[in-house]
PDB file of C-alpha atoms in Angstrom:
ATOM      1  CA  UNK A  26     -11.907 -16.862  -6.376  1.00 39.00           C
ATOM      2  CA  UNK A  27      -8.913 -18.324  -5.320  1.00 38.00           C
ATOM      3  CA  UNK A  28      -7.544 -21.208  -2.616  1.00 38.00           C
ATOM      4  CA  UNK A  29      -5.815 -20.335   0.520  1.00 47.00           C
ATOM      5  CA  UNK A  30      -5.349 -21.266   4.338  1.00 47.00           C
ATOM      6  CA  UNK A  31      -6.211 -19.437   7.534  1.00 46.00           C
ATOM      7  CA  UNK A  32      -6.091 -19.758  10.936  1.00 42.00           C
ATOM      8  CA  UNK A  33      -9.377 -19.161  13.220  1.00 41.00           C
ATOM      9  CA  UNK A  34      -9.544 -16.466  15.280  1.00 40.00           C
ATOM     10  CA  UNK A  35      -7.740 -16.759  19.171  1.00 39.00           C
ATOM     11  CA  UNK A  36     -11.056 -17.465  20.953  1.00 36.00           C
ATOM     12  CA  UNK A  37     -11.047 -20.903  18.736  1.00 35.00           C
ATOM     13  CA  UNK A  38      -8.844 -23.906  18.665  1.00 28.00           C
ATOM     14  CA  UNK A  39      -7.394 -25.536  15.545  1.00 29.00           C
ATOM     15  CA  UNK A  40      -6.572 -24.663  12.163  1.00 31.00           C
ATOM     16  CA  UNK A  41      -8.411 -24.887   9.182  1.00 31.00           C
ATOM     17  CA  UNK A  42      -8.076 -25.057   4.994  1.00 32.00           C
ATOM     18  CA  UNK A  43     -10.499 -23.137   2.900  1.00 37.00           C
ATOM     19  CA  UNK A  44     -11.285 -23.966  -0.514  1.00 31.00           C
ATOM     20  CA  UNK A  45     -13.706 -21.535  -2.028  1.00 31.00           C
ATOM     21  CA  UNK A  46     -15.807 -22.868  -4.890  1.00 32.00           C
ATOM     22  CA  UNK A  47     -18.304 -21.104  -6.091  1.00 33.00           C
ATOM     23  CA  UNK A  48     -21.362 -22.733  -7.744  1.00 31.00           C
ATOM     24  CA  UNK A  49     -23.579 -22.120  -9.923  1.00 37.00           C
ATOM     25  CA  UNK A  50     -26.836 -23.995 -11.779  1.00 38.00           C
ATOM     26  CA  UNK A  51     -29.529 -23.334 -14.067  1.00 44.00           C
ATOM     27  CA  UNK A  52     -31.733 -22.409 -11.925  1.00 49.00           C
ATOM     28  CA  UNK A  53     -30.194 -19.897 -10.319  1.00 46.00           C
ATOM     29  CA  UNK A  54     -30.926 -16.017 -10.961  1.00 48.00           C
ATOM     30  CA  UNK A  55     -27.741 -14.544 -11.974  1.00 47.00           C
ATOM     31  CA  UNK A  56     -25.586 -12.316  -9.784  1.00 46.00           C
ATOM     32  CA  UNK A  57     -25.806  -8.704 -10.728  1.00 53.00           C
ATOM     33  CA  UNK A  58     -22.862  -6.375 -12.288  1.00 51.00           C
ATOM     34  CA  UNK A  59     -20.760  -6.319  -9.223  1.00 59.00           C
ATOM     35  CA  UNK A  60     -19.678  -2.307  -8.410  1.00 84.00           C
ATOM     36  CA  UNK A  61     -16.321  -0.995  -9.636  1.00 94.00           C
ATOM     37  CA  UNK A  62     -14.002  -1.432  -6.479  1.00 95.00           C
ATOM     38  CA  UNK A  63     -13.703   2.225  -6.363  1.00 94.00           C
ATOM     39  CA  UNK A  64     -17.592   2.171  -5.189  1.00 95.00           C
ATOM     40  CA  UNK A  65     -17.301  -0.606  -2.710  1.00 96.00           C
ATOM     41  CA  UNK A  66     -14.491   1.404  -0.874  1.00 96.00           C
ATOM     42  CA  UNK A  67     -16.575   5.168  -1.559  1.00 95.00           C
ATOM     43  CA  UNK A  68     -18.134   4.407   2.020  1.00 95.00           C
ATOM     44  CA  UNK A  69     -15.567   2.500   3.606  1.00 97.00           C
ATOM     45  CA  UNK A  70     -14.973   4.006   7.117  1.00 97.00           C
ATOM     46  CA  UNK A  71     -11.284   5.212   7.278  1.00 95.00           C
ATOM     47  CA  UNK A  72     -10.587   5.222   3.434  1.00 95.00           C
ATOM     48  CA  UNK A  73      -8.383   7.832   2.066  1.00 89.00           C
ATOM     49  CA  UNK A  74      -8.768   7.089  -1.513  1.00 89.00           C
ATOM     50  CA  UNK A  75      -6.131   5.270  -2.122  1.00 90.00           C
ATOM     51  CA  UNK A  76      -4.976   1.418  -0.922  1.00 93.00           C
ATOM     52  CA  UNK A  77      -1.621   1.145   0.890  1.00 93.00           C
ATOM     53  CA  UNK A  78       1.223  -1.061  -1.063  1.00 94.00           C
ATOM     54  CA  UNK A  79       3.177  -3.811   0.684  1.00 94.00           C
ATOM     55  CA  UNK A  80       5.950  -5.593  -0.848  1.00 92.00           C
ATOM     56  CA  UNK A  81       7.122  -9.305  -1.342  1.00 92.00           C
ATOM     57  CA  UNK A  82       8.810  -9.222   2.229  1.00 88.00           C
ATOM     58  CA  UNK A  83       5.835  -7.350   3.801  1.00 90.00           C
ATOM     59  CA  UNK A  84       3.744  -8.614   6.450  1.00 92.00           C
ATOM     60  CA  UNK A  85       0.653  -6.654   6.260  1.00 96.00           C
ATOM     61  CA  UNK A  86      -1.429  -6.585  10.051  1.00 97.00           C
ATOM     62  CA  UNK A  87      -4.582  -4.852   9.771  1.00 98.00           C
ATOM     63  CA  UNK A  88      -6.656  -3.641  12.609  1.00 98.00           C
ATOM     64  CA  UNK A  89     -10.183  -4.938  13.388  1.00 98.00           C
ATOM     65  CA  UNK A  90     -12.101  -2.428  15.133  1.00 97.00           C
ATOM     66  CA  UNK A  91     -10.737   1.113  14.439  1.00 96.00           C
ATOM     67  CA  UNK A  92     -12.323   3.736  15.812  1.00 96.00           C
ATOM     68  CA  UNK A  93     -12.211   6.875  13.005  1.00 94.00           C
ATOM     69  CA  UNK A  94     -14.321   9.789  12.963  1.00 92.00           C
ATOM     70  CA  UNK A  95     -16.838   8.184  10.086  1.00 91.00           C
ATOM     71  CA  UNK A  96     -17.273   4.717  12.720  1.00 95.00           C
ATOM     72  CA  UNK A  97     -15.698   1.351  13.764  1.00 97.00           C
ATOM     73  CA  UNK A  98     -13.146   0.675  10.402  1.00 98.00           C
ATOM     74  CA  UNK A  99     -10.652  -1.809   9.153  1.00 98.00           C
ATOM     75  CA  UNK A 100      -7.392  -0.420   9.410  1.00 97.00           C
ATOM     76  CA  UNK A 101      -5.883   0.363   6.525  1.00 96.00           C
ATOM     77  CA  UNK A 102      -9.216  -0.401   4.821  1.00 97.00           C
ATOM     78  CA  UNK A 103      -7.456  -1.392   1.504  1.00 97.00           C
ATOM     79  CA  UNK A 104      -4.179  -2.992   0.911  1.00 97.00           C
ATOM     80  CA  UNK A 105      -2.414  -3.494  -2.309  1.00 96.00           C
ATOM     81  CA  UNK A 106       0.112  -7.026  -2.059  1.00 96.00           C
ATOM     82  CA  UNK A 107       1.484  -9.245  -3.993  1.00 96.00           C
ATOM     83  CA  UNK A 108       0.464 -12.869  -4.464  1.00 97.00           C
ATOM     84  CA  UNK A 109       1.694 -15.172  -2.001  1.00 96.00           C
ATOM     85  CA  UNK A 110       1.672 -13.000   0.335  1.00 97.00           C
ATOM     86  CA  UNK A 111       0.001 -13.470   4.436  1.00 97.00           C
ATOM     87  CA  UNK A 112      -2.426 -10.888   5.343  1.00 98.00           C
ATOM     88  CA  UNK A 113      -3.202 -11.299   9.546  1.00 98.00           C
ATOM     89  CA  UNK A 114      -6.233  -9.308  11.000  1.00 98.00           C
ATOM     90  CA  UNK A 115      -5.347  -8.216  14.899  1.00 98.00           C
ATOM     91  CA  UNK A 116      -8.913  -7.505  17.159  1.00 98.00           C
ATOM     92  CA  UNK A 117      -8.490  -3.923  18.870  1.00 97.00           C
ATOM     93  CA  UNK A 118     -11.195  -5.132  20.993  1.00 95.00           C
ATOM     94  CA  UNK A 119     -13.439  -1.858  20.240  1.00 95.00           C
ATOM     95  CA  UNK A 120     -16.960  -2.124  19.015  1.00 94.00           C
ATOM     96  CA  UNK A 121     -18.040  -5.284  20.607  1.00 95.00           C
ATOM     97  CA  UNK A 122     -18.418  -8.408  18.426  1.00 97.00           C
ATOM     98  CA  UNK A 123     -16.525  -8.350  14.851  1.00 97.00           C
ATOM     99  CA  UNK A 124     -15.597 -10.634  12.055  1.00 98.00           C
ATOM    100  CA  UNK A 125     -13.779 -11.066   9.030  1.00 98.00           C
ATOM    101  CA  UNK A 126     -15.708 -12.089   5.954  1.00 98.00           C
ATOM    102  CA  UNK A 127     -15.169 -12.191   2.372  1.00 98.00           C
ATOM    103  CA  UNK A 128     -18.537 -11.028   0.361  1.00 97.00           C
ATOM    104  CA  UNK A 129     -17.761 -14.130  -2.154  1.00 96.00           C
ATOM    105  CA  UNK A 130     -16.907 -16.600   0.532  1.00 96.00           C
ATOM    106  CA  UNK A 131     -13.308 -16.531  -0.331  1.00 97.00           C
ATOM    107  CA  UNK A 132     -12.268 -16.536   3.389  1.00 98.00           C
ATOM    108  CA  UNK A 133     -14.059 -16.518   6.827  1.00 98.00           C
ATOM    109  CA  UNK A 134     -12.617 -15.334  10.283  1.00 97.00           C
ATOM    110  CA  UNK A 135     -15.686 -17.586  12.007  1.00 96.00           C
ATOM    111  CA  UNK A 136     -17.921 -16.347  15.007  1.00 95.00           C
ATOM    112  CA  UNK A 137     -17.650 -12.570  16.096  1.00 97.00           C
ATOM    113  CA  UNK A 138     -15.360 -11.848  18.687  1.00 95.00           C
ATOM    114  CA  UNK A 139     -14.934  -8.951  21.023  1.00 96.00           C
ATOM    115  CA  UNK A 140     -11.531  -9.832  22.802  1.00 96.00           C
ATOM    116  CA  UNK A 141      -8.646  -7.621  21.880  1.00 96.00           C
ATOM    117  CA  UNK A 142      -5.844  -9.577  20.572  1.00 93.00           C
ATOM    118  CA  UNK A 143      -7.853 -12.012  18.599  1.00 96.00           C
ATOM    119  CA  UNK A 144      -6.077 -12.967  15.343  1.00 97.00           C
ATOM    120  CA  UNK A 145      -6.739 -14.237  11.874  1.00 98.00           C
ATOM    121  CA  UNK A 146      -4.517 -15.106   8.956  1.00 98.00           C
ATOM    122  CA  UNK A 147      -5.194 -15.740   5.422  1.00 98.00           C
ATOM    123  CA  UNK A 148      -2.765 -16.543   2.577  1.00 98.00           C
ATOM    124  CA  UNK A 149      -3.589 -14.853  -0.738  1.00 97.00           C
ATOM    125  CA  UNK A 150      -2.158 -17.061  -3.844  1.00 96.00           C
ATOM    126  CA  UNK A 151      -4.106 -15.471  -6.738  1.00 96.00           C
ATOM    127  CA  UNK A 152      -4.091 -12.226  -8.349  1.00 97.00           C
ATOM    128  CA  UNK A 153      -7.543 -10.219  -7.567  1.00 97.00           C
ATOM    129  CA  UNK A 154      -9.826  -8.199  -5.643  1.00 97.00           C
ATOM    130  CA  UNK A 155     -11.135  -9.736  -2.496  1.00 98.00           C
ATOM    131  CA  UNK A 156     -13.975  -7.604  -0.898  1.00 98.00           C
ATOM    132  CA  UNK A 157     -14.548  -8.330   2.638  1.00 98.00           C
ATOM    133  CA  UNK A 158     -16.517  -6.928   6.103  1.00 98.00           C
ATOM    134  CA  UNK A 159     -17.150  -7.107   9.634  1.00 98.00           C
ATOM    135  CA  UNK A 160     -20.742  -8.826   8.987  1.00 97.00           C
ATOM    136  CA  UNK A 161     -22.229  -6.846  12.284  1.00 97.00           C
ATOM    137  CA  UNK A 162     -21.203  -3.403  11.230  1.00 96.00           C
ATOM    138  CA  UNK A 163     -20.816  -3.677   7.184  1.00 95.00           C
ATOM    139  CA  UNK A 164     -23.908  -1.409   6.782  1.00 95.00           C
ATOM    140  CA  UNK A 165     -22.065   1.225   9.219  1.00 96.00           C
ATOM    141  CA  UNK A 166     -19.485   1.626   6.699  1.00 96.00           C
ATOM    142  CA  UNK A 167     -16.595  -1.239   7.968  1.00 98.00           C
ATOM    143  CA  UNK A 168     -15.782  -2.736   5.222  1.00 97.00           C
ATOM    144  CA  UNK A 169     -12.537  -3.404   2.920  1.00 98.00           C
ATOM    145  CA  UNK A 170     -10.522  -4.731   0.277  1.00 98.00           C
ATOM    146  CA  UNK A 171      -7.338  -7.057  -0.728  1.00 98.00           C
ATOM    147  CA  UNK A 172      -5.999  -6.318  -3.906  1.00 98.00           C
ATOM    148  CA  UNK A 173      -3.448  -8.944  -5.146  1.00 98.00           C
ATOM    149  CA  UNK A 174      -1.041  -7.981  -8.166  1.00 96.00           C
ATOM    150  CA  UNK A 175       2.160  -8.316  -9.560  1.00 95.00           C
ATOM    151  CA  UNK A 176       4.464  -5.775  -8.501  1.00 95.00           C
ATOM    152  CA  UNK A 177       5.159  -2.861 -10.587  1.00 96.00           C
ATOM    153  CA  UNK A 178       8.405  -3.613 -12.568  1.00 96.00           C
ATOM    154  CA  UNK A 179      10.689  -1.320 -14.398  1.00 97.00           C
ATOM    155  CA  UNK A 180      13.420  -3.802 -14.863  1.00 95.00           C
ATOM    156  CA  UNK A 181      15.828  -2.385 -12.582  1.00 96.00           C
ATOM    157  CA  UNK A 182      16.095  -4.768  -9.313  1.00 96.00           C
ATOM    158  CA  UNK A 183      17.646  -2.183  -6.749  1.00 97.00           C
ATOM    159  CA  UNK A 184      15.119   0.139  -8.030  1.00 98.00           C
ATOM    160  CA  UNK A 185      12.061  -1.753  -8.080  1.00 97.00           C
ATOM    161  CA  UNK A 186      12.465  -3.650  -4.555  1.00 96.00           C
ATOM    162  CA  UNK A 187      13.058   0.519  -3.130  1.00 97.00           C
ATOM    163  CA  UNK A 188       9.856   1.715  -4.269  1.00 97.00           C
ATOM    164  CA  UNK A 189       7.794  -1.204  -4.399  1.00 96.00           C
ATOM    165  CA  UNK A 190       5.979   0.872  -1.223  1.00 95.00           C
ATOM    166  CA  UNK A 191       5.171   3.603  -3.601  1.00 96.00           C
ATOM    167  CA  UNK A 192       2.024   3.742  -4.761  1.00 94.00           C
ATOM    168  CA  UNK A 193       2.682   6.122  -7.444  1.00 95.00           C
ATOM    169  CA  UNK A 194       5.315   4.690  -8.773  1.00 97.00           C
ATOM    170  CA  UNK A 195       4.052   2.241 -11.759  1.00 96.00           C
ATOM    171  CA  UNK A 196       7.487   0.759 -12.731  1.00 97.00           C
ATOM    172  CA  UNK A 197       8.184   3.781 -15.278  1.00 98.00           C
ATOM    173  CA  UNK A 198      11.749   5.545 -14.790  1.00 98.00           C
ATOM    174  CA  UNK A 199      11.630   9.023 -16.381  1.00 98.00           C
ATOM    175  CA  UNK A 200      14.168   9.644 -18.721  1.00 98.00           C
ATOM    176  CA  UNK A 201      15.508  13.336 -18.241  1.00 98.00           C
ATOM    177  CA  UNK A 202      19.588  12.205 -20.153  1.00 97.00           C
ATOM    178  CA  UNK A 203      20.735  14.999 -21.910  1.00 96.00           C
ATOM    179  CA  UNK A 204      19.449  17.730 -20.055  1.00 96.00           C
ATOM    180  CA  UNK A 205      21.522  19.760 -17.620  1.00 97.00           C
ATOM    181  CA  UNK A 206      18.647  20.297 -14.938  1.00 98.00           C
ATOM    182  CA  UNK A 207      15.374  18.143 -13.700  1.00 98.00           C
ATOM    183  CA  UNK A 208      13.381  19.048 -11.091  1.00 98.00           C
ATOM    184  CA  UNK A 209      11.475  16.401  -8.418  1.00 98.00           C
ATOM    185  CA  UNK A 210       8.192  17.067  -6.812  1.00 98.00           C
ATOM    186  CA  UNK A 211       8.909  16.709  -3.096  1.00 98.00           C
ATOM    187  CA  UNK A 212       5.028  16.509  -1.170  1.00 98.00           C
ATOM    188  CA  UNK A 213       3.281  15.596  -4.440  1.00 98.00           C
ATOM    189  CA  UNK A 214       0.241  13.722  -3.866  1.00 96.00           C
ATOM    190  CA  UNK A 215      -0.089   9.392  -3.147  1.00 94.00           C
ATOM    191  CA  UNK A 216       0.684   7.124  -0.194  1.00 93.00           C
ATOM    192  CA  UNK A 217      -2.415   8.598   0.699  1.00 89.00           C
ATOM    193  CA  UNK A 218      -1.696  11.981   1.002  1.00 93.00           C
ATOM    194  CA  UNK A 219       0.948  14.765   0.224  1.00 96.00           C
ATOM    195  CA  UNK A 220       3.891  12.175   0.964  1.00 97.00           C
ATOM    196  CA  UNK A 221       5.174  10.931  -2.297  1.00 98.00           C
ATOM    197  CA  UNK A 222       8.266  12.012  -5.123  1.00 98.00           C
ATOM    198  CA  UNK A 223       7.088  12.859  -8.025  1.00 98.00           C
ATOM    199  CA  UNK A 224       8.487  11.160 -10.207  1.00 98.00           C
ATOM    200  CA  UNK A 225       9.514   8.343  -8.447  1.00 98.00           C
ATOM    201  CA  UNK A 226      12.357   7.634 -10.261  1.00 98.00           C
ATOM    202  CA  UNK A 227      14.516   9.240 -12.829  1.00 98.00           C
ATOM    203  CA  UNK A 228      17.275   8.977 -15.389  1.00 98.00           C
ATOM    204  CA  UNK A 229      19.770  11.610 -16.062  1.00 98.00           C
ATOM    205  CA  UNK A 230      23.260  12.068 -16.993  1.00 98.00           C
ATOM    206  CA  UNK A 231      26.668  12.842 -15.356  1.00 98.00           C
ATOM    207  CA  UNK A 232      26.508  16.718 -14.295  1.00 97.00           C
ATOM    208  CA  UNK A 233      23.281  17.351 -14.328  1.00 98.00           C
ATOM    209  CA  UNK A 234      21.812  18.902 -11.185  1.00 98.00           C
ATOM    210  CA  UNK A 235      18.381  17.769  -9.815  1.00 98.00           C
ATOM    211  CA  UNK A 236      16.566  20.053  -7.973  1.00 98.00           C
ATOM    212  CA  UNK A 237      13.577  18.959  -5.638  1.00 98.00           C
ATOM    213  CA  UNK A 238      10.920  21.501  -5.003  1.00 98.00           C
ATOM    214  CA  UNK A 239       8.654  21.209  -1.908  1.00 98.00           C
ATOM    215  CA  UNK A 240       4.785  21.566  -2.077  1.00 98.00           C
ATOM    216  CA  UNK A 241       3.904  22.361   1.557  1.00 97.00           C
ATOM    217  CA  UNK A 242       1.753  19.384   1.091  1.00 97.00           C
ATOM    218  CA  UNK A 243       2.127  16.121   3.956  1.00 97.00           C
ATOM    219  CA  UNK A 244       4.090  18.210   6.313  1.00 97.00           C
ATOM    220  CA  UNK A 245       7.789  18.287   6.835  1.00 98.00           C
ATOM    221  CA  UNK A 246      10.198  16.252   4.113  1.00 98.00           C
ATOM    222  CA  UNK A 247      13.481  15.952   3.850  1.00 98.00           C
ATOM    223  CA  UNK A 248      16.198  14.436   1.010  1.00 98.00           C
ATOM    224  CA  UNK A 249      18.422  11.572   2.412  1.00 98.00           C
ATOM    225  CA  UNK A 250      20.188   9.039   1.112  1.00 98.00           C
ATOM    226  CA  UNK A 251      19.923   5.686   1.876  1.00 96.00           C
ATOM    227  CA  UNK A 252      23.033   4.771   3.261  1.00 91.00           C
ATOM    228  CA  UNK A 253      26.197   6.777   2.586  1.00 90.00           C
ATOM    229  CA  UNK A 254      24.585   8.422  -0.289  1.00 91.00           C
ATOM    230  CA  UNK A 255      25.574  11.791  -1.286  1.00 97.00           C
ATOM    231  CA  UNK A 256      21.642  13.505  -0.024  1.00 98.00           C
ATOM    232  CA  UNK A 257      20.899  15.172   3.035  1.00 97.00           C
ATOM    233  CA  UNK A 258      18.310  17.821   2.924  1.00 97.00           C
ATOM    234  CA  UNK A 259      16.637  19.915   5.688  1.00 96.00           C
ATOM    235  CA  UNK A 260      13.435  19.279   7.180  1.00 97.00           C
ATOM    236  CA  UNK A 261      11.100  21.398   6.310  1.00 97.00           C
ATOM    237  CA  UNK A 262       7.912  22.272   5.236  1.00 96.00           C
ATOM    238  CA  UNK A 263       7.028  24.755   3.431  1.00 96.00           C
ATOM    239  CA  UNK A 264       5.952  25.860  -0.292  1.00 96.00           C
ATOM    240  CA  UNK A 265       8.715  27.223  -2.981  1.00 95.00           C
ATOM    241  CA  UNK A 266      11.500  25.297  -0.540  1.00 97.00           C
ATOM    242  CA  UNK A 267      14.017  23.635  -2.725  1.00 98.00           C
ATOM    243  CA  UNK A 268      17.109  21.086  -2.231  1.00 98.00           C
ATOM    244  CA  UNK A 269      19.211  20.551  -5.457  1.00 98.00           C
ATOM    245  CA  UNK A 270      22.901  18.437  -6.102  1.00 98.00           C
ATOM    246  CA  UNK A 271      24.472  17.771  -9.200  1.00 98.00           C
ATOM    247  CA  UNK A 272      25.566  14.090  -9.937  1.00 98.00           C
ATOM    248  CA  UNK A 273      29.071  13.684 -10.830  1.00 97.00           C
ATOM    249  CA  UNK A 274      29.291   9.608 -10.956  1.00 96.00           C
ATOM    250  CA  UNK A 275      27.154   7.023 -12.377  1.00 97.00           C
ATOM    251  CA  UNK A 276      25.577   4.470 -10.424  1.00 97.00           C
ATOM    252  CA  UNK A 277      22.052   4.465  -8.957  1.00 97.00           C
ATOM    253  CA  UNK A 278      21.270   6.707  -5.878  1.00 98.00           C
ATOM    254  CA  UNK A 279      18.508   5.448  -3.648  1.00 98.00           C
ATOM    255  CA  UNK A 280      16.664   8.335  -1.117  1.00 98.00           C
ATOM    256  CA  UNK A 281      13.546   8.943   0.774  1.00 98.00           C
ATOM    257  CA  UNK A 282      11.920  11.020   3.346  1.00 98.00           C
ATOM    258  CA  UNK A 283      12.906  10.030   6.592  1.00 97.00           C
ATOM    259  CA  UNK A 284      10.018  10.811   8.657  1.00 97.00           C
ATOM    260  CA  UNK A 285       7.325   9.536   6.171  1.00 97.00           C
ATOM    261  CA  UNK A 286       9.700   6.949   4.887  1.00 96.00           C
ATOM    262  CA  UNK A 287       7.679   3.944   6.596  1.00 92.00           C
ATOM    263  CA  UNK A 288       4.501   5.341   4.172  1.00 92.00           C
ATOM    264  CA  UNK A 289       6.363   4.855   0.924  1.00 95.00           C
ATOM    265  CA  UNK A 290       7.893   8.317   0.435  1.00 98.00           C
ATOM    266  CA  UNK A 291      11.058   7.098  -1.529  1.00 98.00           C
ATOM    267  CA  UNK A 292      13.087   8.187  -4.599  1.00 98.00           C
ATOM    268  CA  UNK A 293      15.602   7.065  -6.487  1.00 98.00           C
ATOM    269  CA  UNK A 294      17.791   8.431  -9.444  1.00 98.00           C
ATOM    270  CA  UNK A 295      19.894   6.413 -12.088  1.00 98.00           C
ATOM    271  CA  UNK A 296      22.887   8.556 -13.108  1.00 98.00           C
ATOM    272  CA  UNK A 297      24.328   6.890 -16.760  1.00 96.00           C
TER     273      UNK A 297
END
């Protein structure tokens, strides 16, 4: 699928340069439909339905070996970056001997290892979906996924490098100029769970007041600015709560919720 470089795991010396090219001949019986990635991932231990986005300056680490209540899983099982980007696998050392494969021979951690702290890189160039398992537990349900694409773009820098974490923000900025009142989902669902704005980001005009509304979904959320910004909300949790201020200045207000923050629960609002 693509051409990258990766380091072998700690319990072997050297580094090596993968070229995958795949081959084909006459001969050969051709390889069946593959299943939508949505399929692959229905039985993937530790999946919560939705991949986890990293941005341009992420360094994604996922764990070898999780133990969740469906088995031994790759942790987080699927992972949304863009291209260029270094994705490292870290050994927790639970489940005895594990790998890190690529179904399409894409990339290859080597022999199974058991020790904890056993690492593997792999740089990701191309845009795609790279499948991949622990070869001596992928029928128990430890498998996952790499998806490489461009990042979501609305054409608004400071915007688009804040909620590049997102996932469900798709590089759209609702438009709400002109009206005197919007209103913000605060707990809607993505980032795999009730911890996302909804939307993401919006455009209004001078004086009008925005008004977030809280699900009860994901917990506790608050409203904050990032930086000296003019939001600072409550913590708290439960259905019907609401947190509203009325923008006065242009300019483009950045915000998030602190405590889920890290999972891509961030906002931000373009006053014109």
């Amino acid at each position: 699928m693509s051409s990258g470089s990766s380091s072998k795991p700690a319990a072997e010396t050297g580094t090596a340069t993968e070229t995958a090219t795949p081959t084909t001949t006459p001969e050969q019986t051709p390889e069946p439909t593959p299943e939508s990635l949505d399929d692959w991932l229905d039985d993937a231990n530790g999946y919560d339905g939705e991949p986890h986005r990293y941005g341009p300056e992420s360094r994604p680490t996922i764990l070898v070996g999780q133990e969740t209540d469906g088995g031994l899983a790759f942790s987080p099982p699927a992972i949304e970056v863009p291209p260029g980007t270094i994705v490292r696998w870290d050994w927790t050392g639970h489940g005895g001997q594990q790998n890190v494969v690529a179904v399409d021979g894409t990339f290859d951690s080597g022999r199974t290892n058991a020790q904890p702290g056993t690492g593997y890189h792999y740089f990701f160039e191309e845009t795609g979906e790279y499948r991949y398992v622990s070869e001596p537990h992928r029928d128990d349900g430890m498998k996952g996924a790499i998806i490489v694409k461009e990042p979501p773009s609305s054409g608004n820098t400071e915007v688009d490098e804040w909620l590049v974490e997102s996932s469900n923000f798709d590089g759209t900025i609702i438009d709400r100029t002109g009206t005197d009142t919007a209103t913000v989902t605060t707990g809607a669902e993505g980032n795999g769970g009730g911890f996302a704005f909804d939307p993401p980001a919006l455009k209004v005009s001078t004086e009008t007041t925005v008004r977030w509304e809280w699900t009860g979904e994901g917990g506790p959320h608050n409203i904050v600015s990032k930086g000296d910004g003019p939001l600072d909300s409550e913590l708290v949790a439960e259905d019907g709560s609401a947190y509203q201020h009325t923008f006065e200045e242009t300019g483009t207000y950045l915000y998030s919720c602190k405590p889920h923050q890290g999972l891509g629960m961030r906002g931000a609002i373009i006053v014109e």
